[in-house]
Coordinates of C-alpha atoms in Angstrom, one line a residue:
M1 CA 31.5 -8.4 -23.2
K2 CA 31.8 -9.7 -26.8
G3 CA 31.0 -8.4 -29.9
K4 CA 31.8 -8.7 -33.8
V5 CA 35.0 -8.3 -34.8
Y6 CA 36.5 -6.5 -38.1
F7 CA 39.9 -6.1 -39.3
K8 CA 41.4 -5.0 -42.2
S9 CA 44.3 -7.3 -43.4
Q10 CA 45.5 -11.1 -41.3
A11 CA 48.3 -9.3 -40.4
L12 CA 46.7 -6.4 -38.2
L13 CA 44.3 -9.2 -37.3
L14 CA 47.7 -11.1 -35.1
V15 CA 48.9 -7.7 -33.4
M16 CA 45.2 -6.9 -32.3
V17 CA 44.1 -10.1 -31.3
M18 CA 47.9 -10.3 -28.9
M19 CA 46.8 -6.9 -28.0
F20 CA 43.3 -7.0 -26.2
L21 CA 42.9 -10.6 -25.5
F22 CA 43.5 -9.9 -21.7
I23 CA 40.2 -7.8 -21.9
A24 CA 38.2 -10.0 -23.8
A25 CA 37.0 -7.0 -25.6
P26 CA 35.1 -5.9 -29.2
L27 CA 38.0 -5.0 -31.0
T28 CA 36.8 -3.0 -34.6
S29 CA 38.7 -1.2 -37.4
V30 CA 37.5 1.7 -39.9
E31 CA 39.4 1.9 -42.8
A32 CA 40.3 5.4 -44.7
D33 CA 41.2 7.2 -47.5
A34 CA 44.4 8.5 -48.5
A35 CA 42.9 11.6 -47.3
T36 CA 42.0 10.6 -43.3
P37 CA 43.3 8.4 -40.3
G38 CA 41.9 5.0 -40.2
I39 CA 40.5 4.5 -36.5
N40 CA 40.7 0.8 -34.6
V41 CA 37.9 1.1 -31.2
S42 CA 37.8 -1.3 -28.6
V43 CA 34.9 -1.2 -25.5
Y44 CA 35.9 -3.0 -22.4
Q45 CA 32.2 -3.5 -20.5
S46 CA 33.0 -4.5 -16.5
S47 CA 29.1 -5.8 -15.8
V48 CA 26.4 -5.6 -18.3
Y49 CA 24.3 -4.0 -15.9
V50 CA 23.7 -0.4 -14.1
G51 CA 26.3 1.0 -12.3
G52 CA 29.5 -0.5 -14.1
K53 CA 32.3 1.3 -16.5
M54 CA 32.8 1.3 -20.3
T55 CA 36.2 1.7 -20.7
V56 CA 36.4 3.3 -24.4
T57 CA 40.3 2.9 -26.4
A58 CA 40.3 4.2 -30.1
Y59 CA 44.0 4.3 -32.1
G60 CA 44.5 6.1 -35.0
S61 CA 47.0 4.8 -38.2
G62 CA 47.2 5.5 -41.9
T63 CA 47.9 9.7 -42.0
R64 CA 50.0 12.0 -40.0
S65 CA 50.6 11.2 -36.8
P66 CA 50.5 12.2 -33.6
Y67 CA 46.8 12.0 -33.3
K68 CA 43.9 13.4 -31.0
Y69 CA 40.2 11.8 -30.2
K70 CA 37.2 12.7 -28.8
F71 CA 34.3 10.4 -27.1
I72 CA 30.7 11.6 -27.4
Y73 CA 27.7 8.7 -26.4
K74 CA 24.3 9.0 -26.4
V75 CA 21.1 6.3 -24.8
D76 CA 19.0 4.8 -27.0
S77 CA 17.2 8.0 -29.3
G78 CA 19.2 10.4 -26.6
S79 CA 20.8 13.4 -26.8
W80 CA 24.6 13.3 -27.1
I81 CA 27.1 13.6 -24.6
T82 CA 30.3 14.4 -24.5
L83 CA 32.7 12.2 -23.0
R84 CA 36.1 14.6 -23.7
D85 CA 37.0 16.7 -26.7
Y86 CA 40.4 16.2 -28.3
T87 CA 43.2 15.3 -26.6
A88 CA 46.0 13.1 -26.7
S89 CA 44.8 10.4 -24.6
N90 CA 43.0 7.6 -26.3
T91 CA 41.0 6.1 -23.7
V92 CA 37.9 7.2 -21.6
T93 CA 36.4 5.3 -18.9
F94 CA 32.5 6.0 -17.7
T95 CA 29.8 4.6 -15.3
M96 CA 26.5 3.3 -16.9
G97 CA 23.9 5.4 -15.2
K98 CA 20.8 4.2 -16.6
A99 CA 19.3 0.3 -18.7
G100 CA 19.1 1.2 -22.6
T101 CA 21.4 0.9 -25.5
Y102 CA 24.8 2.9 -26.0
T103 CA 26.1 4.0 -28.9
I104 CA 30.1 5.6 -28.6
R105 CA 31.0 7.6 -31.2
S106 CA 34.7 7.4 -30.9
Y107 CA 36.8 10.4 -32.8
V108 CA 40.2 10.5 -34.5
K109 CA 41.7 13.9 -35.7
D110 CA 45.8 14.0 -37.2
A111 CA 48.1 16.4 -37.3
N112 CA 46.5 17.7 -41.0
N113 CA 43.7 18.0 -38.4
S114 CA 41.4 15.3 -40.5
L115 CA 39.3 13.2 -39.3
N116 CA 37.0 10.4 -38.5
Y117 CA 35.1 8.4 -36.1
Y118 CA 33.8 5.3 -35.4
D119 CA 30.2 4.0 -34.0
Q120 CA 30.2 0.8 -31.1
K121 CA 26.8 -0.2 -29.7
M122 CA 26.6 -1.9 -26.4
T123 CA 23.5 -3.1 -24.5
C124 CA 23.5 -2.0 -20.5
K125 CA 20.1 -3.5 -18.4
A126 CA 19.0 -2.5 -15.3
K127 CA 20.1 -4.9 -12.5
Y128 CA 17.5 -7.6 -11.1
V129 CA 16.2 -6.9 -7.1
P130 CA 14.3 -9.8 -6.2
L131 CA 11.1 -9.5 -4.8
S132 CA 10.4 -8.4 -1.4
N133 CA 8.0 -8.4 1.6
N134 CA 8.2 -5.8 3.5
T135 CA 4.2 -5.6 5.3
T136 CA 3.7 -4.7 8.7
I137 CA 1.5 -4.8 11.5
S138 CA -0.6 -2.6 14.3
S139 CA 0.2 -4.6 17.1
T140 CA 0.6 -8.2 18.2
N141 CA -1.1 -7.5 21.9
I142 CA -4.2 -5.9 21.1
S143 CA -7.9 -5.7 22.8
I144 CA -11.4 -7.4 21.5
R145 CA -12.5 -3.4 20.8
Q146 CA -9.6 -3.0 18.3
A147 CA -9.0 -4.1 14.5
V148 CA -6.0 -6.0 14.2
A149 CA -4.5 -4.4 10.7
M150 CA -1.8 -5.8 8.1
Y151 CA -0.6 -2.9 6.0
G152 CA 0.9 -4.1 2.5
K153 CA 4.3 -2.7 1.5
A154 CA 6.4 -4.0 -1.2
S155 CA 9.3 -3.7 -3.4
G156 CA 11.7 -5.1 -6.0
G157 CA 10.2 -7.6 -8.6
T158 CA 8.1 -6.0 -11.0
P159 CA 5.3 -3.8 -10.2
P160 CA 2.1 -3.8 -9.2
Y161 CA 1.5 -5.6 -7.1
K162 CA -1.2 -7.2 -5.2
Y163 CA -1.7 -8.6 -1.8
A164 CA -3.7 -11.0 0.7
Y165 CA -4.2 -11.2 3.6
Y166 CA -5.1 -14.5 6.2
Y167 CA -5.5 -15.1 9.5
T168 CA -5.4 -18.5 11.4
K169 CA -6.2 -19.2 15.0
V170 CA -4.1 -21.7 17.1
G171 CA -5.8 -25.4 16.3
G172 CA -7.7 -23.8 13.5
A173 CA -7.4 -23.5 9.9
K174 CA -6.5 -20.2 7.8
T175 CA -9.3 -17.6 6.9
T176 CA -9.2 -14.8 4.1
I177 CA -9.0 -11.6 4.9
K178 CA -9.2 -10.1 1.7
D179 CA -8.2 -11.6 -2.0
F180 CA -5.5 -10.8 -3.8
S181 CA -6.2 -6.9 -4.4
T182 CA -4.1 -3.7 -5.0
A183 CA -5.2 -2.8 -1.2
T184 CA -2.7 -2.2 1.0
V185 CA -4.5 -2.5 3.7
G186 CA -5.4 -5.7 5.9
S187 CA -7.8 -5.0 8.6
I188 CA -9.8 -7.3 10.7
R189 CA -11.5 -7.6 14.8
L190 CA -11.8 -10.8 15.7
A191 CA -12.8 -13.0 19.3
A192 CA -9.5 -13.2 22.6
G193 CA -7.3 -16.1 21.3
Y194 CA -4.3 -16.1 19.9
Y195 CA -3.7 -16.1 15.9
K196 CA -1.2 -15.9 12.8
F197 CA -1.4 -13.6 10.2
D198 CA -0.1 -13.5 6.9
C199 CA -0.1 -11.3 3.5
I200 CA 1.1 -12.8 0.6
V201 CA 2.6 -10.0 -2.2
K202 CA 2.5 -11.2 -5.7
D203 CA 3.8 -9.2 -8.5
S204 CA 3.0 -9.0 -12.4
A205 CA 5.7 -11.9 -13.1
G206 CA 3.4 -14.0 -11.0
K207 CA 6.4 -14.0 -8.1
T208 CA 5.2 -14.2 -4.7
A209 CA 6.5 -13.1 -1.5
T210 CA 5.1 -13.7 2.7
K211 CA 5.4 -12.3 5.7
S212 CA 3.9 -14.1 8.7
F213 CA 3.0 -12.4 12.1
C214 CA 3.1 -14.7 14.6
G215 CA 1.8 -14.7 18.4
V216 CA -0.8 -11.9 17.7
T217 CA -3.1 -12.2 21.4
V218 CA -6.1 -10.4 21.2
K219 CA -7.7 -10.4 24.6
N220 CA -10.5 -9.1 26.2
D221 CA -9.1 -6.2 28.2
T222 CA -6.4 -5.4 29.8
G223 CA -7.8 -7.3 32.9
K224 CA -7.8 -4.6 35.2
A225 CA -10.0 -1.8 35.9
L226 CA -9.4 1.7 34.6
K227 CA -7.1 3.6 36.6
N228 CA -5.7 7.3 36.9
T229 CA -2.1 7.5 38.0
S230 CA -1.7 11.1 37.0
F231 CA 0.9 13.3 38.7
A232 CA 2.5 16.3 38.8
P233 CA 5.0 18.2 40.7
E234 CA 3.9 18.7 44.9
I235 CA 5.4 22.0 44.9
S236 CA 7.0 24.9 42.9
D237 CA 8.0 28.0 42.4
V238 CA 5.2 31.0 41.7
T239 CA 6.3 31.9 37.8
S240 CA 7.3 29.1 36.9
T241 CA 5.1 26.6 34.3
I242 CA 5.0 23.0 35.3
K243 CA 4.3 19.5 33.6
I244 CA 1.3 17.8 34.8
T245 CA 1.4 14.3 32.7
G246 CA -1.8 11.5 32.6
S247 CA -1.0 8.0 33.5
G248 CA -4.1 5.4 32.7
S249 CA -3.6 1.8 34.1
G250 CA -6.6 -1.3 33.2
G251 CA -9.7 -1.0 31.0
Y252 CA -9.8 -0.4 27.2
K253 CA -6.6 1.0 25.7
P254 CA -6.0 3.8 23.9
Y255 CA -6.1 6.0 26.5
R256 CA -7.5 10.2 25.6
Y257 CA -6.4 12.7 28.1
S258 CA -8.5 15.3 29.7
F259 CA -6.9 18.9 32.3
Y260 CA -8.3 21.1 33.9
Y261 CA -7.3 23.8 37.1
S262 CA -8.6 25.8 39.8
T263 CA -7.0 27.9 42.3
D264 CA -10.4 27.9 44.7
G265 CA -11.4 24.6 44.9
K266 CA -14.3 24.8 42.9
N267 CA -14.3 26.7 39.8
Y268 CA -12.0 25.1 37.1
Q269 CA -10.5 26.2 34.0
K270 CA -9.7 24.1 31.3
I271 CA -5.9 23.4 30.4
T272 CA -7.1 20.9 27.4
E273 CA -9.4 18.4 27.0
N274 CA -9.9 15.2 25.2
S275 CA -6.2 14.7 23.9
Q276 CA -4.1 11.4 23.3
N277 CA -1.1 13.2 24.7
P278 CA -0.4 12.9 28.1
Y279 CA 1.1 15.9 29.0
A280 CA -0.9 19.6 29.8
N281 CA 1.1 22.6 31.0
L282 CA 0.8 25.1 33.7
K283 CA 1.6 28.1 34.5
L284 CA 1.9 29.5 38.5
N285 CA 0.5 32.5 38.5
Y286 CA 0.4 33.0 42.0
T287 CA 1.5 32.3 45.0
G288 CA -0.8 30.3 47.0
F289 CA -2.7 26.4 46.1
Y290 CA -4.3 25.0 42.7
T291 CA -6.0 21.7 42.5
V292 CA -5.5 20.1 39.0
K293 CA -8.6 18.0 37.8
T294 CA -6.8 14.9 35.5
V295 CA -10.1 12.5 33.7
V296 CA -8.1 9.5 31.7
K297 CA -11.1 8.4 28.9
D298 CA -9.9 5.0 28.0
Y299 CA -11.6 2.7 24.4
A300 CA -14.5 2.5 26.2
G301 CA -15.6 5.4 27.3
K302 CA -15.2 5.1 30.7
L303 CA -13.2 7.6 32.8
S304 CA -10.9 7.8 36.0
T305 CA -10.9 11.4 37.2
K306 CA -7.5 11.7 39.8
Y307 CA -7.4 15.4 41.9
L308 CA -3.4 16.2 42.3
S309 CA -2.8 19.5 44.6
I310 CA -0.1 21.7 43.8
T311 CA 1.7 24.5 45.9
S312 CA 3.1 27.6 44.7
R313 CA 5.9 29.5 46.4
K314 CA 8.1 32.3 46.1
N315 CA 11.3 31.7 44.5
T316 CA 13.7 29.3 46.1
S317 CA 16.5 30.8 47.5
K318 CA 18.8 26.6 47.1
A319 CA 21.0 26.5 44.7
L320 CA 20.6 24.9 41.3
S321 CA 20.5 21.3 41.2
F322 CA 20.4 19.3 37.6
S323 CA 19.7 15.8 36.4
A324 CA 19.5 14.4 32.8
S325 CA 19.3 11.2 30.9
V326 CA 19.3 9.8 27.2
D327 CA 16.8 7.0 26.1
C328 CA 19.8 5.0 25.2
S329 CA 22.8 2.4 26.6
D330 CA 26.2 3.8 25.4
L331 CA 26.2 1.9 21.6
V332 CA 23.1 2.5 19.1
D333 CA 22.5 1.5 15.5
Q334 CA 23.8 4.1 12.9
G335 CA 20.6 6.0 12.8
A336 CA 19.0 5.8 15.4
A337 CA 17.0 9.2 16.8
V338 CA 18.6 9.3 20.9
T339 CA 16.5 11.8 23.2
M340 CA 17.9 13.9 26.1
R341 CA 15.7 14.6 28.8
A342 CA 16.7 17.7 30.9
F343 CA 15.5 18.2 34.7
A344 CA 16.0 21.5 37.0
S345 CA 14.5 21.8 40.5
N346 CA 16.1 24.6 42.9
G347 CA 17.8 28.4 42.0
V348 CA 15.7 30.5 40.2
L349 CA 13.1 30.2 38.1
P350 CA 11.9 29.9 35.1
Y351 CA 14.9 27.4 33.6
K352 CA 15.6 27.2 30.1
Y353 CA 17.3 24.3 28.6
A354 CA 20.0 23.4 26.0
F355 CA 21.2 20.5 23.9
Y356 CA 24.0 19.9 21.4
Y357 CA 26.2 16.9 20.1
Q358 CA 29.8 16.5 19.0
Y359 CA 30.6 13.5 16.4
N360 CA 33.7 12.3 16.1
S361 CA 35.6 14.8 18.6
G362 CA 34.7 17.7 15.9
S363 CA 32.9 21.0 16.5
W364 CA 29.9 20.9 18.6
Q365 CA 26.6 21.2 16.9
T366 CA 23.1 22.7 18.4
V367 CA 19.8 20.3 18.5
R368 CA 18.1 22.8 20.4
S369 CA 19.5 26.3 21.6
Y370 CA 18.1 27.6 25.4
G371 CA 14.4 27.6 25.7
I372 CA 11.4 25.9 28.0
V373 CA 11.6 22.7 26.2
D374 CA 12.7 20.3 28.4
N375 CA 13.9 17.3 25.9
A376 CA 15.4 17.1 22.5
S377 CA 16.0 14.1 20.2
V378 CA 19.1 13.9 17.4
K379 CA 19.5 11.4 15.2
L380 CA 23.2 9.7 15.0
S381 CA 23.3 9.7 11.0
N382 CA 26.7 8.9 10.6
A383 CA 28.4 5.4 12.1
G384 CA 31.3 6.8 15.3
K385 CA 31.5 8.1 18.6
Y386 CA 29.1 10.8 19.7
V387 CA 28.7 12.9 23.3
L388 CA 25.8 14.6 24.6
K389 CA 25.6 17.4 26.3
V390 CA 22.3 18.4 28.4
C391 CA 22.6 22.7 29.9
V392 CA 20.1 24.1 31.8
K393 CA 20.1 28.1 32.7
D394 CA 18.1 29.7 35.4
A395 CA 17.1 33.1 35.9
A396 CA 20.2 34.6 37.3
G397 CA 22.5 33.0 34.7
K398 CA 23.4 29.7 36.4
I399 CA 24.6 26.9 34.0
I400 CA 25.1 23.1 34.6
E401 CA 25.6 21.1 32.1
K402 CA 25.7 17.2 32.0
K403 CA 27.7 14.8 29.2
F404 CA 26.7 11.2 27.6
N405 CA 28.7 9.2 25.3
V406 CA 27.6 7.3 22.6
E407 CA 28.5 5.0 20.1
S408 CA 26.9 4.9 16.9
L409 CA 27.4 0.9 15.3
S410 CA 27.4 0.6 11.6
R411 CA 25.2 -2.6 11.3
Q412 CA 27.0 -4.0 8.3
S413 CA 29.7 -3.8 11.5
Y414 CA 28.4 -7.3 12.9
Q415 CA 27.8 -9.3 10.7
S416 CA 30.1 -12.1 12.0
T417 CA 29.0 -14.7 14.1
L418 CA 31.4 -16.2 16.6
V419 CA 29.4 -16.2 19.7
S420 CA 27.3 -19.7 20.9
S421 CA 23.6 -19.8 22.5
K422 CA 21.9 -22.4 25.4
N423 CA 18.4 -22.7 25.4
T424 CA 16.0 -20.2 22.7
A425 CA 12.5 -21.2 24.2
Y426 CA 10.4 -18.7 24.8
G427 CA 9.9 -18.1 28.6
F428 CA 13.5 -19.0 29.5
T429 CA 17.4 -17.6 30.7
A430 CA 19.0 -17.3 26.5
T431 CA 23.0 -17.9 27.6
V432 CA 25.8 -16.3 25.4
N433 CA 28.9 -17.8 25.6
A434 CA 31.9 -15.3 23.7
V435 CA 34.6 -17.0 22.0
S436 CA 37.7 -16.5 23.9
K437 CA 40.7 -14.1 22.3
G438 CA 42.9 -15.1 25.1
A439 CA 44.6 -13.8 28.2
G440 CA 44.1 -9.8 28.7
A441 CA 40.7 -9.4 26.4
R442 CA 37.8 -8.1 28.1
Y443 CA 34.3 -8.9 26.8
S444 CA 30.8 -6.3 27.1
F445 CA 27.7 -7.6 26.2
Y446 CA 24.8 -6.1 24.6
Y447 CA 21.0 -7.2 23.0
K448 CA 17.9 -5.9 20.9
K449 CA 15.4 -6.7 19.2
T450 CA 17.0 -7.2 15.7
N451 CA 15.4 -4.8 14.1
D452 CA 15.4 -2.1 16.0
Y453 CA 17.9 0.8 16.6
F454 CA 18.7 0.6 20.5
W455 CA 20.9 -1.8 22.5
T456 CA 20.1 -2.5 26.3
K457 CA 23.6 -3.5 28.1
L458 CA 23.9 -6.4 29.5
K459 CA 27.5 -6.7 30.9
N460 CA 30.5 -3.9 30.3
N461 CA 34.4 -4.7 29.5
S462 CA 34.6 -7.8 31.7
T463 CA 36.6 -10.8 32.0
S464 CA 33.9 -13.5 32.1
R465 CA 32.9 -13.9 28.5
T466 CA 29.0 -15.4 29.0
A467 CA 25.7 -13.3 29.6
S468 CA 22.1 -14.2 30.2
F469 CA 19.4 -12.5 29.4
R470 CA 15.5 -13.3 29.1
P471 CA 13.9 -12.6 25.9
R472 CA 10.7 -10.7 26.2
E473 CA 9.0 -11.4 23.2
L474 CA 8.5 -13.7 20.2
R475 CA 10.2 -12.3 17.7
E476 CA 14.4 -12.4 17.0
Y477 CA 17.5 -10.8 19.3
T478 CA 21.2 -9.7 18.1
V479 CA 23.1 -10.4 20.9
L480 CA 26.7 -8.3 20.7
V481 CA 29.3 -9.0 22.0
R482 CA 32.7 -6.5 21.7
T483 CA 35.4 -7.7 22.6
T484 CA 38.8 -5.8 23.7
V485 CA 42.3 -6.7 23.3
G486 CA 45.0 -4.2 24.2
S487 CA 43.8 -1.5 21.2
A488 CA 41.9 -4.3 19.1
V489 CA 38.3 -4.4 18.8
Y490 CA 36.8 -7.4 17.7
T491 CA 32.8 -7.3 17.1
S492 CA 30.3 -10.8 17.6
T493 CA 27.3 -11.6 17.6
Y494 CA 24.2 -14.1 17.3
K495 CA 20.2 -14.4 16.3
I496 CA 17.9 -15.6 19.1
N497 CA 14.5 -16.6 18.1
P498 CA 12.4 -17.9 21.2
T499 CA 10.1 -20.1 20.1
I500 CA 6.9 -21.8 22.1
D501 CA 7.6 -25.7 22.0
N502 CA 5.0 -28.0 20.2
N503 CA 4.9 -30.0 23.3
I504 CA 3.1 -26.7 25.1
Y505 CA 0.9 -26.6 21.9
E506 CA 0.0 -30.3 22.3
V507 CA -0.5 -30.0 26.3
H508 CA -3.0 -27.0 25.4
R509 CA -5.2 -28.8 23.5
L510 CA -5.3 -31.8 25.4
I511 CA -6.0 -29.4 28.2
N512 CA -9.1 -28.5 26.3
N513 CA -10.8 -31.4 25.2
E514 CA -10.9 -32.3 28.9
R515 CA -12.9 -29.1 29.5
R516 CA -15.3 -29.7 26.7
K517 CA -16.1 -32.9 28.4
A518 CA -17.1 -30.9 30.7
G519 CA -19.3 -28.6 28.9
L520 CA -16.7 -25.5 29.4
N521 CA -15.3 -23.0 27.3
P522 CA -11.7 -23.8 25.9
L523 CA -9.1 -21.3 27.5
V524 CA -6.9 -19.4 25.8
L525 CA -3.3 -19.8 25.4
D526 CA -2.4 -16.6 26.3
T527 CA 1.8 -16.2 25.3
N528 CA 2.2 -13.8 28.2
M529 CA 1.1 -16.0 30.5
V530 CA 3.5 -18.4 28.4
F531 CA 6.3 -16.3 28.8
I532 CA 5.8 -16.3 33.1
S533 CA 5.2 -20.0 33.2
G534 CA 8.7 -20.4 31.9
V535 CA 9.9 -18.4 34.6
R536 CA 8.1 -20.4 37.1
A537 CA 9.3 -24.0 35.4
E538 CA 13.0 -22.7 35.1
E539 CA 12.3 -21.7 39.2
L540 CA 10.9 -25.1 40.0
N541 CA 14.5 -27.0 39.0
K542 CA 15.3 -24.6 42.1
R543 CA 12.3 -25.3 44.5
Y544 CA 9.2 -27.5 43.3
E545 CA 6.3 -26.0 45.0
H546 CA 4.1 -23.6 45.4
I547 CA 6.1 -20.8 46.8
R548 CA 9.4 -19.3 44.0
P549 CA 13.2 -20.1 45.3
D550 CA 12.9 -16.4 47.3
G551 CA 10.1 -17.5 49.5
R552 CA 7.4 -15.1 47.7
K553 CA 3.9 -16.6 46.2
Y554 CA 4.1 -18.5 42.7
S555 CA 0.9 -15.3 42.6
T556 CA 4.0 -12.6 42.5
I557 CA 4.6 -14.0 39.0
F558 CA 2.4 -11.5 37.2
D559 CA 2.7 -8.5 39.1
E560 CA 6.7 -9.2 38.5
Y561 CA 6.6 -9.1 34.7
D562 CA 3.0 -6.8 34.4
V563 CA 1.2 -9.7 33.5
D564 CA -3.0 -8.5 33.4
F565 CA -5.6 -10.6 35.6
S566 CA -8.9 -9.4 36.7
T567 CA -10.2 -11.4 40.0
S568 CA -7.8 -14.7 40.6
V569 CA -5.1 -16.5 39.7
G570 CA -4.0 -21.1 40.0
E571 CA -0.9 -22.7 39.5
N572 CA -0.3 -26.3 38.8
N573 CA 2.8 -27.8 38.7
A574 CA 4.5 -31.7 37.6
S575 CA 7.3 -33.8 38.1
V576 CA 7.5 -36.3 35.2
N577 CA 8.3 -37.4 31.5
C578 CA 7.3 -33.9 28.4
D579 CA 4.8 -36.5 27.2
P580 CA 1.7 -34.4 26.8
E581 CA -0.7 -37.2 27.3
E582 CA 1.6 -37.9 30.6
V583 CA 0.9 -34.3 32.1
V584 CA -2.6 -33.6 31.2
N585 CA -3.4 -37.8 32.7
A586 CA -1.4 -36.9 36.0
W587 CA -3.3 -33.5 36.3
M588 CA -6.5 -34.9 35.3
K589 CA -5.9 -37.9 37.9
S590 CA -5.4 -35.3 40.8
E591 CA -8.3 -33.5 42.5
K592 CA -7.0 -30.0 42.8
H593 CA -4.7 -30.3 39.4
R594 CA -8.4 -31.3 37.9
D595 CA -10.2 -28.6 39.9
N596 CA -8.2 -25.8 38.5
I597 CA -8.2 -27.4 34.3
L598 CA -12.1 -27.5 34.4
S599 CA -12.5 -24.4 36.4
A600 CA -15.3 -22.1 34.7
Q601 CA -14.3 -19.0 36.2
F602 CA -10.5 -19.1 34.5
T603 CA -10.5 -17.9 30.9
R604 CA -6.0 -18.2 29.8
E605 CA -3.5 -20.5 30.8
G606 CA 0.0 -20.3 30.2
L607 CA 2.0 -23.7 29.8
N608 CA 5.8 -24.2 29.8
Y609 CA 8.7 -27.2 31.0
S610 CA 11.9 -27.0 31.5
G611 CA 13.4 -30.9 32.3
R612 CA 10.8 -32.8 33.9
F613 CA 9.6 -30.1 35.6
W614 CA 5.9 -29.1 33.8
N615 CA 4.5 -25.3 35.1
E616 CA 0.4 -24.3 34.2
L617 CA -0.8 -21.0 35.2
F618 CA -4.4 -19.5 34.9
A619 CA -6.2 -16.1 35.5
N620 CA -9.6 -14.8 34.0

């Protein structure tokens, strides 16, 4: 940063220009009378923004040396702050911690203790952070009984912020949920269909940033009747505390759970009631038989009841056995919270559990000391190698432990892109190819949704440079390859964004045109069905019929990928060019295919194609 320069003489000008030319800093000079020293001051800023460093250098002259120097400063009209008291050092450096006008005062004191000083002013600016839209959405796959909510959140720019919320149904126009205001929530209930949601944030300077959520599916319901699949141990030792797990499926989510128990099969006592917590604990105080009644209530108020029989026995003499698990692979991102779980049996009840971790071969740290709780979570705050340890101890003092090795990886450590990928269409297998590191190299492959913490392992320590997986959601994925060559480790990544091809939307539009001509309601393009239709289209390259390559019926694809339907499904296949009109015309000219398209019982469809093979799935 440059400033004005004042000099006592032309000779001094030449000397000082030569002395400070290399830092391009402002040089100042204060003349003194015969009784006080002169002072020359230069100030250099490494940056004009907060966080930059300022270096001040002073030079005494004109009186008896040696000289000593003192430096103080203030910001705007604040108090003076001492940087350094009198020493022989004539230079001081400090970091500018906030924006404002800095006044730097430099003192010089000669051998006669005569003083002089000079004030220099410099400006420090606040660094501008671009406006960022950090809005989130409640869910991208919901029931018509639930509202879709966007939670507006912004940072950077120039506060305060205003938010506007919109939705667009596939094939329709953008509709305003809430226009620009300070409201940080925009919510709406919608009919079944496939939508895109947008939130636009605007700061006080008029700058805007948009966050979009594509592929939001609103369903009539889960497509199945409410079921109660709760469970608990069938046999346990007396005085032990058993865990009852409530589990619901079908109906309208979310669920609420109630638990009761009886020792005579008639009179029931409450354990917990109408809770969102799907777990309940029951202590077995007597030997004999217990009956546990579990009730699942869905969002629509429907109930499903299940009775569980539990035998309470005398303490077993079998040796304590134990298993444990962690909810991650051997690799997570820095900052992930990993949950450890313990499962004990036999031995002498009751059991107690303890959980520990070790970071980079350091000392063991306690996550949770011995108690009846069988799980614990630990946040892996630092990048490095962790060992997680789970211990169980029975009433006889027998202890068993199990360890897990997990590496926490800094996000900044895998930003290079040295891999390639084929096929990122939604519903299809994405194949990732690592860059060769020569003979002896070994490759490990992982993937995750880009903003998640947990990696899923695809292939470990293999000589193969290729791995494949099928992205399940319409969002960005990161694939990570760790290449080991001797003691050296290389990390590479590739971003995959599964997308739905425009040809699919066009075929869907043409299909609904045919249904409208027949007086039928349009089909909803279900993203989950688009996914499994992609699986089927890929399978048609191996076996072009309504039987899958492994000999199973095509309908098994719904259960395999947990895609709901009510009572019936259907399938159309075609082997034609990918032109949408040609595909639909071919189906409409075939009686059986046309019957599926014009069936009043179907409400949803999935469409996809692989090369010249098209697949269309139907469901109600």
